[in-house]
Short mmCIF file of C-alpha atoms in Angstrom, two decimals:
data_model
loop_
_atom_site.label_atom_id
_atom_site.label_comp_id
_atom_site.label_asym_id
_atom_site.label_seq_id
_atom_site.Cartn_x
_atom_site.Cartn_y
_atom_site.Cartn_z
CA MET A 1 11.37 -7.98 -1.71
CA ASN A 2 8.56 -9.24 -3.92
CA PRO A 3 6.86 -6.41 -5.90
CA LEU A 4 3.39 -7.51 -4.78
CA LEU A 5 4.41 -7.31 -1.15
CA SER A 6 6.27 -4.01 -1.72
CA ILE A 7 3.11 -2.39 -3.08
CA ILE A 8 1.50 -2.95 0.32
CA VAL A 9 4.47 -2.58 2.68
CA ILE A 10 5.98 0.68 1.35
CA PRO A 11 2.85 2.85 1.78
CA PHE A 12 2.22 1.26 5.18
CA LEU A 13 5.74 2.03 6.44
CA ALA A 14 5.59 5.52 4.94
CA GLY A 15 2.36 6.05 6.88
CA VAL A 16 4.12 5.05 10.09
CA LEU A 17 6.94 7.45 9.20
CA THR A 18 4.54 10.38 8.72
CA LEU A 19 3.12 9.76 12.18
CA ILE A 20 6.60 9.70 13.76
CA ILE A 21 7.91 12.90 12.11
CA PRO A 22 7.35 15.99 14.28
CA LYS A 23 4.74 18.59 13.37
CA LYS A 24 7.43 21.23 12.77
CA ALA A 25 8.54 19.52 9.55
CA ARG A 26 5.44 20.70 7.69
CA PHE A 27 5.99 19.73 4.07
CA SER A 28 7.83 16.48 4.81
CA HIS A 29 4.61 14.60 5.61
CA GLY A 30 3.11 15.39 2.22
CA ILE A 31 6.33 14.78 0.34
CA ILE A 32 6.70 11.35 1.93
CA ALA A 33 3.10 10.51 1.00
CA VAL A 34 3.52 11.65 -2.61
CA LEU A 35 6.79 9.72 -2.99
CA ALA A 36 5.36 6.54 -1.46
CA LEU A 37 2.30 6.65 -3.69
CA ALA A 38 4.44 7.41 -6.76
CA TRP A 39 6.54 4.37 -5.88
CA MET A 40 3.34 2.33 -5.57
CA ILE A 41 2.31 3.43 -9.07
CA ALA A 42 5.80 2.69 -10.43
CA LEU A 43 5.63 -0.85 -9.05
CA THR A 44 2.13 -1.36 -10.44
CA VAL A 45 2.78 -0.32 -14.06
CA PRO A 46 4.99 -3.35 -14.92
CA LEU A 47 2.30 -5.66 -13.53
CA LEU A 48 -0.06 -4.54 -16.31
CA THR A 49 1.96 -6.52 -18.86
CA VAL A 50 2.25 -9.71 -16.81
CA GLU A 51 -0.53 -12.26 -17.26
CA LYS A 52 -0.52 -13.50 -13.66
CA ARG A 53 1.86 -13.13 -10.75
CA SER A 54 1.57 -14.58 -7.28
CA PHE A 55 3.25 -14.50 -3.91
CA GLN A 56 2.71 -16.87 -1.00
CA TRP A 57 4.09 -16.64 2.51
CA SER A 58 3.20 -19.48 4.85
CA LEU A 59 2.82 -18.32 8.44
CA ALA A 60 1.73 -21.52 10.16
CA ASN A 61 0.88 -25.09 9.27
CA ILE A 62 -0.81 -26.99 12.08
CA LYS A 63 -1.75 -30.67 11.83
CA VAL A 64 -3.79 -32.49 14.45
CA ASP A 65 -4.69 -36.08 13.57
CA ASP A 66 -6.57 -35.81 10.26
CA LEU A 67 -7.19 -32.08 10.48
CA SER A 68 -4.86 -29.60 8.86
CA PHE A 69 -4.83 -25.83 9.30
CA ASN A 70 -2.68 -23.66 7.08
CA MET A 71 -2.36 -19.93 7.67
CA ALA A 72 -0.70 -18.05 4.81
CA VAL A 73 -0.58 -14.71 3.05
CA GLU A 74 -1.41 -15.16 -0.62
CA LEU A 75 -1.22 -12.26 -3.05
CA VAL A 76 -2.25 -12.60 -6.69
CA SER A 77 -2.03 -10.08 -9.50
CA SER A 78 -3.78 -10.38 -12.83
CA LYS A 79 -4.33 -7.71 -15.46
CA ILE A 80 -7.66 -6.56 -14.01
CA TYR A 81 -6.25 -6.47 -10.46
CA SER A 82 -3.28 -4.46 -11.71
CA PHE A 83 -5.61 -2.04 -13.49
CA ILE A 84 -7.65 -1.49 -10.31
CA LEU A 85 -4.46 -1.17 -8.28
CA LEU A 86 -3.11 1.43 -10.69
CA PHE A 87 -6.17 3.60 -10.15
CA VAL A 88 -5.96 3.16 -6.37
CA GLY A 89 -2.40 4.50 -6.57
CA ILE A 90 -3.26 7.34 -8.95
CA PHE A 91 -6.26 8.41 -6.87
CA GLY A 92 -4.19 8.40 -3.66
CA PHE A 93 -1.34 10.24 -5.39
CA LEU A 94 -3.65 13.00 -6.60
CA ILE A 95 -5.24 13.36 -3.15
CA ALA A 96 -1.78 13.62 -1.54
CA LEU A 97 -0.55 16.08 -4.16
CA TYR A 98 -3.56 18.36 -3.70
CA SER A 99 -3.43 18.08 0.08
CA ILE A 100 0.18 19.26 0.42
CA THR A 101 -0.81 22.90 0.01
CA PHE A 102 -4.28 22.54 1.51
CA MET A 103 -3.01 20.93 4.74
CA LYS A 104 0.22 22.96 5.13
CA ASP A 105 -0.91 24.77 8.31
CA HIS A 106 -3.18 22.08 9.72
CA PRO A 107 -2.04 20.73 13.12
CA GLN A 108 -3.00 17.12 12.26
CA GLN A 109 -1.11 16.95 8.98
CA GLY A 110 0.91 13.87 9.97
CA LYS A 111 -2.22 11.93 10.91
CA PHE A 112 -3.95 12.86 7.66
CA PHE A 113 -1.12 11.66 5.43
CA GLY A 114 -0.49 8.62 7.61
CA PHE A 115 -4.11 7.52 7.38
CA LEU A 116 -4.15 8.26 3.64
CA LEU A 117 -1.14 5.98 3.14
CA TRP A 118 -2.64 3.27 5.34
CA THR A 119 -5.85 3.47 3.30
CA ALA A 120 -3.87 3.06 0.07
CA ALA A 121 -1.92 0.12 1.54
CA SER A 122 -5.05 -1.63 2.79
CA SER A 123 -6.82 -1.03 -0.53
CA ALA A 124 -3.84 -2.59 -2.30
CA GLY A 125 -4.03 -5.53 0.09
CA VAL A 126 -7.71 -6.04 -0.67
CA VAL A 127 -7.15 -5.86 -4.43
CA LEU A 128 -4.20 -8.27 -4.36
CA SER A 129 -5.63 -10.75 -1.86
CA ASP A 130 -6.32 -14.21 -3.22
CA ASN A 131 -9.55 -14.61 -1.26
CA LEU A 132 -11.87 -12.25 -3.11
#
């Protein structure tokens, strides 16, 4: 899988996983969040040395007479985008790390970590999108 796409997909899927895991497994929600965000940081660090990296996935290409409509996912990483993305990952990682002990007895722990991971994934998507 492309690293740019992995930076978005892994926290998103980890967020889904934290919502599926039962409430009885208390520390597993936080551990999954910390690991997913650490993985996000680990994938971002090598992007700091690359001048520019891109990923394109064409979803649909519709042509009617002279009109053309192309729907695609385009992700672009430059040094400034990678720097911003690194701090998104670090900030989310620190929040998750602090929240493991703070949220240990909270009944909505899975939702908290799931929404935290979805926020990190969507922030990564905004930073890497080609349409800024």
